[in-house]
């Protein structure tokens, strides 16, 4: 008799096979899944029908946008919140802002940020965890709200017609592949020069020369961003507003008019290392060297939702970050644990708490979208939320999703609200100096 060493034995396999084949439900589930895929086969139509696309608070938006094959969700979500203000103010049917414009300057600033870190961290071992993490994907498409605000504060925004999407923005893989190799090579030279005792002036000159390469590649692949443009707005009553030779910063300040300094990130992270009522930041997370650091205020979920609802009721959409991969029905446009019935389908139960999902890497923010509505039940509490996505009009219900309130509690981690929608005591909490989190903390995602 062979002594067990923990291996899967033929006896184990026979037992598992017999158990599986003895249950009719397993065979039916297997047939459906193999033919149609897990999510389609597991969808519980009875639960899905509980979430109609009607809401007691519902902000009307322009035509749906599409980030295509890129990781620019955070940019699209922000441009969608910005354009809402313009559409509403000027009675427009629709309007789109250039995501490509933000994309260009974010790549340029991220490259510079990476070069500065290469110099500052010259003594870090190349195979150490810190430099390995920073070097892993320094030009990733993703980003955080404060990084977006830094770009807009410095460069402004432009309409999409003034700087339309490039093929290399809509499908960013090869731009990222080629440009990342270039900046890694330049970072090696900067590190070697810094270790060799090069002066600050010499390092700065080398960094600026490397940035020139970055700009050239971005201009070739994305086009050169405009310095000025002519604005033309035609409203629903055929009234035309024009403004010639306007700069991107003038356009944002005059026509969109959001005070970015008043918009803050609130999070709901329930893990033990992040007590509620504290502010947090993430080491080495950023893009604009002289910009504001990323900062979050951690709040209980009910307080979190109160601020979001207050902003919606006041007529303003909400940028937010969530884990869009969990219990998601893309074709139906539903985020709900029961409707995406994989637990029943597999006859298992996911017992993760929100805290454990974060701590053990099972969940994190991986997608930014916009909250445009909420349904308040007869008990005065929200029961479903209206979501504007950026996956085009063929995803979900003509580009829109609905999420259950229970899904919101479990998988929404961040929202950006005006400080005025927080209670006075919570606004006071925002003034605290942030606790610094490690670069690989889950609160640093969306910028991966």
Short mmCIF file of C-alpha atoms in Angstrom, two decimals:
data_model
loop_
_atom_site.label_atom_id
_atom_site.label_comp_id
_atom_site.label_asym_id
_atom_site.label_seq_id
_atom_site.Cartn_x
_atom_site.Cartn_y
_atom_site.Cartn_z
CA UNK A 1 0.00 0.00 0.00
CA UNK A 2 1.47 3.34 -1.04
CA UNK A 3 1.86 5.92 1.71
CA UNK A 4 -0.06 9.15 0.95
CA UNK A 5 2.11 12.20 0.31
CA UNK A 6 -0.73 14.65 -0.37
CA UNK A 7 -0.97 13.85 -4.07
CA UNK A 8 -4.23 13.47 -5.97
CA UNK A 9 -4.62 9.71 -6.30
CA UNK A 10 -6.58 7.60 -8.75
CA UNK A 11 -8.86 6.73 -5.84
CA UNK A 12 -9.52 10.44 -5.23
CA UNK A 13 -10.32 10.96 -8.91
CA UNK A 14 -12.68 7.99 -9.05
CA UNK A 15 -14.56 9.26 -6.01
CA UNK A 16 -14.89 12.78 -7.44
CA UNK A 17 -16.01 11.51 -10.84
CA UNK A 18 -18.61 9.19 -9.33
CA UNK A 19 -19.94 11.97 -7.11
CA UNK A 20 -20.20 14.39 -10.04
CA UNK A 21 -21.91 11.92 -12.37
CA UNK A 22 -24.40 10.77 -9.75
CA UNK A 23 -26.14 14.17 -9.71
CA UNK A 24 -28.36 15.10 -12.65
CA UNK A 25 -27.92 18.82 -11.94
CA UNK A 26 -24.18 18.60 -12.53
CA UNK A 27 -24.66 17.15 -16.00
CA UNK A 28 -27.24 19.79 -16.93
CA UNK A 29 -25.03 22.60 -15.62
CA UNK A 30 -22.01 21.23 -17.45
CA UNK A 31 -23.88 21.00 -20.75
CA UNK A 32 -25.14 24.59 -20.42
CA UNK A 33 -21.78 26.01 -19.34
CA UNK A 34 -19.68 24.28 -21.97
CA UNK A 35 -22.05 25.45 -24.70
CA UNK A 36 -22.84 29.00 -23.49
CA UNK A 37 -20.19 29.99 -20.95
CA UNK A 38 -20.41 30.20 -17.17
CA UNK A 39 -22.05 33.62 -16.79
CA UNK A 40 -24.77 33.06 -19.40
CA UNK A 41 -25.57 29.61 -18.03
CA UNK A 42 -25.58 30.80 -14.42
CA UNK A 43 -27.75 33.90 -14.95
CA UNK A 44 -30.86 33.81 -12.77
CA UNK A 45 -33.53 35.54 -14.87
CA UNK A 46 -35.86 35.83 -11.89
CA UNK A 47 -33.33 37.92 -9.97
CA UNK A 48 -32.35 39.93 -13.04
CA UNK A 49 -35.96 41.01 -13.55
CA UNK A 50 -36.01 42.61 -10.11
CA UNK A 51 -33.89 45.54 -11.35
CA UNK A 52 -35.77 47.70 -13.86
CA UNK A 53 -33.96 50.63 -15.44
CA UNK A 54 -36.16 53.22 -13.71
CA UNK A 55 -34.96 55.46 -10.88
CA UNK A 56 -36.43 58.09 -8.58
CA UNK A 57 -33.33 60.26 -9.10
CA UNK A 58 -32.18 60.10 -12.73
CA UNK A 59 -29.80 62.49 -14.47
CA UNK A 60 -30.01 62.58 -18.26
CA UNK A 61 -26.73 62.25 -20.17
CA UNK A 62 -25.55 62.59 -23.76
CA UNK A 63 -24.66 59.75 -26.10
CA UNK A 64 -22.74 56.83 -24.58
CA UNK A 65 -18.96 56.77 -25.00
CA UNK A 66 -16.59 53.88 -25.73
CA UNK A 67 -13.06 53.48 -24.39
CA UNK A 68 -12.48 50.68 -26.93
CA UNK A 69 -9.43 48.45 -26.32
CA UNK A 70 -7.76 50.65 -23.73
CA UNK A 71 -7.61 51.08 -19.97
CA UNK A 72 -8.81 54.68 -20.00
CA UNK A 73 -11.98 54.16 -17.93
CA UNK A 74 -10.91 56.74 -15.32
CA UNK A 75 -10.49 59.37 -18.07
CA UNK A 76 -13.78 58.49 -19.74
CA UNK A 77 -15.63 58.57 -16.42
CA UNK A 78 -14.19 61.98 -15.60
CA UNK A 79 -14.95 63.42 -19.05
CA UNK A 80 -18.49 62.07 -18.71
CA UNK A 81 -18.98 63.88 -15.39
CA UNK A 82 -17.53 67.07 -16.91
CA UNK A 83 -19.56 66.99 -20.11
CA UNK A 84 -22.77 66.52 -18.13
CA UNK A 85 -22.32 70.01 -16.66
CA UNK A 86 -21.78 71.49 -20.13
CA UNK A 87 -24.76 69.67 -21.66
CA UNK A 88 -27.03 70.75 -18.82
CA UNK A 89 -25.83 74.37 -18.73
CA UNK A 90 -26.12 74.94 -22.49
CA UNK A 91 -29.15 72.73 -23.21
CA UNK A 92 -27.25 70.45 -25.58
CA UNK A 93 -28.47 67.13 -26.93
CA UNK A 94 -25.01 65.63 -26.52
CA UNK A 95 -21.36 66.62 -26.37
CA UNK A 96 -18.12 64.69 -25.99
CA UNK A 97 -14.82 65.80 -24.52
CA UNK A 98 -11.47 64.53 -25.78
CA UNK A 99 -10.20 61.58 -23.77
CA UNK A 100 -7.21 61.44 -26.11
CA UNK A 101 -6.08 64.88 -24.92
CA UNK A 102 -5.89 63.76 -21.27
CA UNK A 103 -4.30 60.48 -22.38
CA UNK A 104 -1.45 62.32 -24.16
CA UNK A 105 -0.48 64.49 -21.20
CA UNK A 106 -0.95 61.68 -18.68
CA UNK A 107 1.56 59.52 -20.60
CA UNK A 108 4.02 62.41 -20.81
CA UNK A 109 3.72 63.23 -17.11
CA UNK A 110 3.89 59.57 -16.07
CA UNK A 111 7.13 59.18 -18.01
CA UNK A 112 8.60 62.18 -16.22
CA UNK A 113 7.36 60.87 -12.84
CA UNK A 114 9.05 57.55 -13.58
CA UNK A 115 12.33 59.23 -14.54
CA UNK A 116 12.32 61.23 -11.30
CA UNK A 117 11.73 58.03 -9.31
CA UNK A 118 14.58 56.33 -11.17
CA UNK A 119 16.90 59.05 -9.89
CA UNK A 120 15.45 59.30 -6.38
CA UNK A 121 15.49 55.50 -5.90
CA UNK A 122 18.90 54.87 -7.43
CA UNK A 123 20.03 52.95 -4.35
CA UNK A 124 17.05 50.59 -4.40
CA UNK A 125 17.96 47.09 -5.62
CA UNK A 126 16.65 46.47 -9.12
CA UNK A 127 15.08 43.18 -8.03
CA UNK A 128 13.73 44.58 -4.75
CA UNK A 129 9.98 44.78 -4.25
CA UNK A 130 9.76 48.58 -4.46
CA UNK A 131 11.62 49.14 -7.72
CA UNK A 132 10.17 45.96 -9.23
CA UNK A 133 6.68 47.33 -8.56
CA UNK A 134 7.41 50.82 -9.88
CA UNK A 135 9.12 49.37 -12.94
CA UNK A 136 6.36 46.85 -13.66
CA UNK A 137 4.02 49.10 -15.65
CA UNK A 138 5.10 52.73 -15.38
CA UNK A 139 2.97 53.91 -18.31
CA UNK A 140 -0.21 51.99 -17.55
CA UNK A 141 -3.41 53.35 -19.07
CA UNK A 142 -5.08 53.55 -15.65
CA UNK A 143 -5.12 56.34 -13.12
CA UNK A 144 -6.74 57.83 -10.06
CA UNK A 145 -9.03 60.84 -9.67
CA UNK A 146 -6.36 63.11 -8.19
CA UNK A 147 -4.07 62.26 -11.10
CA UNK A 148 -6.86 63.28 -13.47
CA UNK A 149 -7.41 66.51 -11.57
CA UNK A 150 -3.69 67.28 -11.79
CA UNK A 151 -3.72 66.91 -15.59
CA UNK A 152 -6.86 69.02 -16.01
CA UNK A 153 -5.59 71.73 -13.67
CA UNK A 154 -2.36 71.97 -15.66
CA UNK A 155 -3.54 71.42 -19.24
CA UNK A 156 -7.34 71.91 -19.28
CA UNK A 157 -9.67 69.92 -21.54
CA UNK A 158 -10.82 70.16 -25.16
CA UNK A 159 -13.84 68.93 -27.15
CA UNK A 160 -13.40 65.62 -28.93
CA UNK A 161 -13.65 67.31 -32.33
CA UNK A 162 -10.57 69.42 -31.49
CA UNK A 163 -8.47 66.33 -30.66
CA UNK A 164 -10.28 63.13 -31.68
CA UNK A 165 -9.26 59.65 -30.65
CA UNK A 166 -6.22 58.12 -32.31
CA UNK A 167 -6.14 54.46 -33.32
CA UNK A 168 -3.28 54.13 -30.84
CA UNK A 169 -5.41 55.48 -28.01
CA UNK A 170 -8.41 53.33 -28.84
CA UNK A 171 -6.15 50.26 -28.97
CA UNK A 172 -3.23 51.23 -26.75
CA UNK A 173 -1.32 47.96 -26.45
CA UNK A 174 1.41 48.67 -28.99
CA UNK A 175 1.94 52.28 -27.99
CA UNK A 176 2.41 51.12 -24.40
CA UNK A 177 4.68 48.27 -25.47
CA UNK A 178 7.09 50.40 -27.50
CA UNK A 179 7.06 53.48 -25.30
CA UNK A 180 7.51 51.53 -22.05
CA UNK A 181 10.64 49.88 -23.44
CA UNK A 182 12.02 53.29 -24.38
CA UNK A 183 11.47 54.83 -20.96
CA UNK A 184 12.87 51.78 -19.16
CA UNK A 185 16.03 52.08 -21.20
CA UNK A 186 16.26 55.80 -20.40
CA UNK A 187 15.66 55.04 -16.71
CA UNK A 188 18.62 52.65 -16.70
CA UNK A 189 20.85 55.44 -18.00
CA UNK A 190 19.51 57.89 -15.42
CA UNK A 191 20.09 55.44 -12.56
CA UNK A 192 23.63 54.70 -13.72
CA UNK A 193 24.39 58.41 -14.06
CA UNK A 194 22.97 59.13 -10.60
CA UNK A 195 24.97 56.27 -9.05
CA UNK A 196 28.06 57.54 -10.85
CA UNK A 197 27.78 60.91 -9.15
CA UNK A 198 26.31 63.01 -11.97
CA UNK A 199 25.29 66.50 -10.87
CA UNK A 200 21.64 67.57 -10.57
CA UNK A 201 22.13 69.75 -13.64
CA UNK A 202 23.50 66.84 -15.66
CA UNK A 203 20.69 64.53 -14.55
CA UNK A 204 18.08 67.16 -15.37
CA UNK A 205 19.49 67.60 -18.87
CA UNK A 206 19.46 63.83 -19.43
CA UNK A 207 15.88 63.59 -18.12
CA UNK A 208 14.73 66.39 -20.43
CA UNK A 209 16.39 64.71 -23.39
CA UNK A 210 14.55 61.48 -22.55
CA UNK A 211 11.27 63.38 -22.29
CA UNK A 212 11.86 64.76 -25.76
CA UNK A 213 11.87 61.17 -27.05
CA UNK A 214 8.63 60.50 -25.18
CA UNK A 215 6.93 63.60 -26.61
CA UNK A 216 7.99 62.68 -30.15
CA UNK A 217 6.57 59.17 -29.85
CA UNK A 218 3.31 60.46 -28.35
CA UNK A 219 2.96 63.10 -31.06
CA UNK A 220 3.55 60.46 -33.75
CA UNK A 221 1.03 58.03 -32.28
CA UNK A 222 -1.62 60.33 -30.81
CA UNK A 223 -1.11 63.57 -32.71
CA UNK A 224 0.00 66.92 -31.29
CA UNK A 225 -2.51 68.37 -28.81
CA UNK A 226 -4.05 71.75 -29.69
CA UNK A 227 -3.02 74.90 -27.84
CA UNK A 228 -6.23 76.73 -28.84
CA UNK A 229 -9.44 75.84 -30.67
CA UNK A 230 -12.73 77.35 -31.77
CA UNK A 231 -15.71 76.36 -29.63
CA UNK A 232 -19.08 75.87 -31.31
CA UNK A 233 -22.14 74.82 -29.27
CA UNK A 234 -25.58 74.34 -30.85
CA UNK A 235 -28.36 73.78 -28.33
CA UNK A 236 -31.69 71.95 -28.63
CA UNK A 237 -33.38 75.20 -29.75
CA UNK A 238 -30.78 75.74 -32.48
CA UNK A 239 -29.13 78.60 -30.59
CA UNK A 240 -25.38 78.76 -31.33
CA UNK A 241 -22.65 79.76 -28.88
CA UNK A 242 -19.18 80.37 -30.28
CA UNK A 243 -15.86 81.26 -28.71
CA UNK A 244 -12.86 81.56 -31.01
CA UNK A 245 -9.23 80.81 -30.22
CA UNK A 246 -9.94 79.61 -26.68
CA UNK A 247 -7.33 77.70 -24.68
CA UNK A 248 -8.06 74.32 -23.07
CA UNK A 249 -7.77 75.80 -19.57
CA UNK A 250 -10.05 78.72 -20.44
CA UNK A 251 -12.58 76.27 -21.84
CA UNK A 252 -12.66 74.18 -18.67
CA UNK A 253 -12.89 77.16 -16.33
CA UNK A 254 -15.47 79.08 -18.35
CA UNK A 255 -17.73 76.37 -19.75
CA UNK A 256 -17.46 73.42 -17.36
CA UNK A 257 -16.66 75.34 -14.21
CA UNK A 258 -16.10 72.53 -11.72
CA UNK A 259 -13.96 73.51 -8.74
CA UNK A 260 -11.58 70.58 -8.70
CA UNK A 261 -10.13 71.63 -5.33
CA UNK A 262 -13.52 70.91 -3.72
CA UNK A 263 -13.87 67.41 -5.22
CA UNK A 264 -12.47 64.74 -2.91
CA UNK A 265 -12.18 60.95 -2.97
CA UNK A 266 -14.07 59.03 -0.33
CA UNK A 267 -13.50 55.30 0.03
CA UNK A 268 -15.08 52.39 1.81
CA UNK A 269 -12.24 50.03 2.71
CA UNK A 270 -13.13 47.83 5.67
CA UNK A 271 -9.82 46.01 6.17
CA UNK A 272 -8.21 46.18 9.62
CA UNK A 273 -5.24 48.23 8.42
CA UNK A 274 -7.52 51.11 7.40
CA UNK A 275 -9.57 52.44 10.32
CA UNK A 276 -12.61 54.49 9.41
CA UNK A 277 -12.39 58.25 9.69
CA UNK A 278 -8.75 58.41 8.58
CA UNK A 279 -7.27 59.77 5.38
CA UNK A 280 -4.88 57.75 3.24
CA UNK A 281 -2.43 58.18 0.39
CA UNK A 282 -0.29 55.74 -1.59
CA UNK A 283 3.49 56.03 -1.83
CA UNK A 284 4.91 56.73 -5.31
CA UNK A 285 1.44 56.93 -6.88
CA UNK A 286 1.05 59.92 -9.17
CA UNK A 287 1.73 61.49 -12.53
CA UNK A 288 2.30 65.26 -12.35
CA UNK A 289 5.46 65.82 -10.32
CA UNK A 290 4.30 69.15 -8.88
CA UNK A 291 0.64 68.08 -8.57
CA UNK A 292 -1.42 67.13 -5.55
CA UNK A 293 -0.89 63.64 -4.13
CA UNK A 294 -3.61 61.01 -4.22
CA UNK A 295 -5.73 61.26 -1.06
CA UNK A 296 -8.74 59.34 0.26
CA UNK A 297 -11.08 59.63 3.26
CA UNK A 298 -12.32 56.26 4.55
CA UNK A 299 -15.99 56.35 5.57
CA UNK A 300 -18.63 53.79 6.63
CA UNK A 301 -20.75 52.66 3.70
CA UNK A 302 -23.94 54.41 4.87
CA UNK A 303 -22.11 57.73 5.25
CA UNK A 304 -20.43 57.11 1.90
CA UNK A 305 -23.79 56.57 0.17
CA UNK A 306 -25.37 59.60 1.84
CA UNK A 307 -22.79 61.88 0.23
CA UNK A 308 -23.25 60.23 -3.19
CA UNK A 309 -27.04 60.56 -3.00
CA UNK A 310 -26.82 64.19 -1.88
CA UNK A 311 -24.72 65.06 -4.92
CA UNK A 312 -27.09 63.21 -7.27
CA UNK A 313 -30.14 64.93 -5.80
CA UNK A 314 -28.41 68.27 -6.33
CA UNK A 315 -28.10 67.44 -10.02
CA UNK A 316 -24.49 66.32 -10.37
CA UNK A 317 -23.16 62.89 -11.45
CA UNK A 318 -20.59 60.96 -9.42
CA UNK A 319 -17.30 59.44 -10.61
CA UNK A 320 -16.70 56.11 -8.79
CA UNK A 321 -14.41 53.09 -8.69
CA UNK A 322 -15.53 49.49 -8.24
CA UNK A 323 -14.72 45.86 -9.00
CA UNK A 324 -16.70 45.46 -12.21
CA UNK A 325 -15.66 41.82 -12.66
CA UNK A 326 -17.61 40.51 -9.68
CA UNK A 327 -21.10 39.16 -10.38
CA UNK A 328 -21.46 41.16 -13.59
CA UNK A 329 -23.93 40.50 -16.39
CA UNK A 330 -22.54 42.43 -19.35
CA UNK A 331 -25.27 41.61 -21.85
CA UNK A 332 -28.10 42.53 -19.47
CA UNK A 333 -26.22 45.42 -17.85
CA UNK A 334 -26.67 44.21 -14.28
CA UNK A 335 -24.30 44.12 -11.33
CA UNK A 336 -25.87 41.82 -8.75
CA UNK A 337 -24.70 38.79 -6.84
CA UNK A 338 -27.93 36.81 -7.09
CA UNK A 339 -28.69 37.66 -10.71
CA UNK A 340 -25.22 36.43 -11.68
CA UNK A 341 -26.05 33.15 -9.98
CA UNK A 342 -22.70 31.39 -10.05
CA UNK A 343 -22.95 30.37 -6.39
CA UNK A 344 -26.13 28.45 -7.04
CA UNK A 345 -24.76 27.20 -10.36
CA UNK A 346 -21.59 25.75 -8.83
CA UNK A 347 -23.29 24.82 -5.54
CA UNK A 348 -20.74 26.83 -3.55
CA UNK A 349 -20.86 29.90 -1.35
CA UNK A 350 -18.43 32.81 -1.47
CA UNK A 351 -18.06 33.78 2.17
CA UNK A 352 -15.49 36.54 1.69
CA UNK A 353 -16.11 39.72 3.63
CA UNK A 354 -15.31 42.98 1.89
CA UNK A 355 -12.28 43.32 4.16
CA UNK A 356 -10.97 39.84 3.32
CA UNK A 357 -11.41 40.42 -0.41
CA UNK A 358 -9.16 43.45 -0.18
CA UNK A 359 -6.63 41.91 2.18
CA UNK A 360 -6.22 38.66 0.23
CA UNK A 361 -6.23 40.18 -3.25
CA UNK A 362 -9.57 38.77 -4.34
CA UNK A 363 -11.01 42.19 -5.18
CA UNK A 364 -9.94 45.76 -5.82
CA UNK A 365 -10.97 48.76 -7.87
CA UNK A 366 -10.50 47.83 -11.50
CA UNK A 367 -12.95 50.09 -13.32
CA UNK A 368 -14.21 53.68 -13.06
CA UNK A 369 -17.71 54.62 -14.16
CA UNK A 370 -20.31 57.31 -13.44
CA UNK A 371 -23.35 57.14 -11.15
CA UNK A 372 -26.22 58.99 -12.83
CA UNK A 373 -29.15 57.86 -10.72
CA UNK A 374 -30.50 56.05 -7.70
CA UNK A 375 -33.86 54.61 -6.73
CA UNK A 376 -34.99 55.40 -3.20
CA UNK A 377 -37.47 52.89 -1.80
CA UNK A 378 -40.49 53.53 0.42
CA UNK A 379 -38.21 52.97 3.44
CA UNK A 380 -36.10 55.94 2.39
CA UNK A 381 -33.11 53.79 1.47
CA UNK A 382 -31.49 53.16 -1.92
CA UNK A 383 -32.23 49.82 -3.58
CA UNK A 384 -30.62 50.21 -7.02
CA UNK A 385 -28.25 52.58 -8.81
CA UNK A 386 -28.00 53.77 -12.43
CA UNK A 387 -24.53 53.48 -13.93
CA UNK A 388 -23.10 55.11 -17.06
CA UNK A 389 -20.37 52.88 -18.47
CA UNK A 390 -17.81 53.57 -21.20
CA UNK A 391 -17.96 50.29 -23.10
CA UNK A 392 -20.12 51.56 -25.95
CA UNK A 393 -23.86 51.37 -26.57
CA UNK A 394 -23.84 47.60 -27.19
CA UNK A 395 -22.86 46.76 -23.60
CA UNK A 396 -25.63 46.60 -21.03
CA UNK A 397 -28.84 48.49 -21.73
CA UNK A 398 -27.69 50.85 -24.51
CA UNK A 399 -24.47 51.42 -22.57
CA UNK A 400 -26.04 51.75 -19.11
CA UNK A 401 -26.01 49.38 -16.15
CA UNK A 402 -28.03 48.96 -13.00
CA UNK A 403 -26.44 47.72 -9.78
CA UNK A 404 -28.26 46.46 -6.73
CA UNK A 405 -27.65 48.22 -3.45
CA UNK A 406 -26.22 45.02 -1.99
CA UNK A 407 -23.66 44.87 -4.85
CA UNK A 408 -22.84 48.53 -4.19
CA UNK A 409 -22.10 47.71 -0.54
CA UNK A 410 -19.75 44.87 -1.46
CA UNK A 411 -17.92 46.05 -4.58
CA UNK A 412 -17.92 49.85 -4.71
CA UNK A 413 -14.76 51.21 -3.12
CA UNK A 414 -14.40 54.85 -4.11
CA UNK A 415 -16.46 57.87 -5.12
CA UNK A 416 -15.61 61.50 -5.83
CA UNK A 417 -17.92 64.08 -4.28
CA UNK A 418 -17.89 67.77 -3.54
CA UNK A 419 -16.90 68.33 0.09
CA UNK A 420 -20.11 70.26 0.70
CA UNK A 421 -22.10 67.02 0.49
CA UNK A 422 -20.31 65.62 3.54
CA UNK A 423 -21.40 66.34 7.07
CA UNK A 424 -19.34 68.97 8.89
CA UNK A 425 -17.63 66.37 11.08
CA UNK A 426 -16.56 64.38 8.02
CA UNK A 427 -15.28 67.49 6.23
CA UNK A 428 -13.14 68.07 9.30
CA UNK A 429 -11.73 64.55 9.01
CA UNK A 430 -10.55 65.37 5.49
CA UNK A 431 -8.06 67.88 6.90
CA UNK A 432 -5.99 65.12 8.57
CA UNK A 433 -2.57 64.28 7.21
CA UNK A 434 -2.89 60.99 5.31
CA UNK A 435 -1.57 57.64 6.43
CA UNK A 436 0.87 56.52 3.74
CA UNK A 437 0.06 53.13 2.21
CA UNK A 438 2.54 50.94 0.36
CA UNK A 439 2.59 51.23 -3.46
CA UNK A 440 1.01 47.79 -3.89
CA UNK A 441 -1.91 48.48 -1.54
CA UNK A 442 -5.29 47.72 -3.18
CA UNK A 443 -6.28 51.37 -2.77
CA UNK A 444 -3.62 52.16 -5.37
CA UNK A 445 -5.45 50.23 -8.07
CA UNK A 446 -7.17 51.83 -11.04
CA UNK A 447 -3.71 53.22 -11.64
CA UNK A 448 -2.22 49.80 -12.34
#
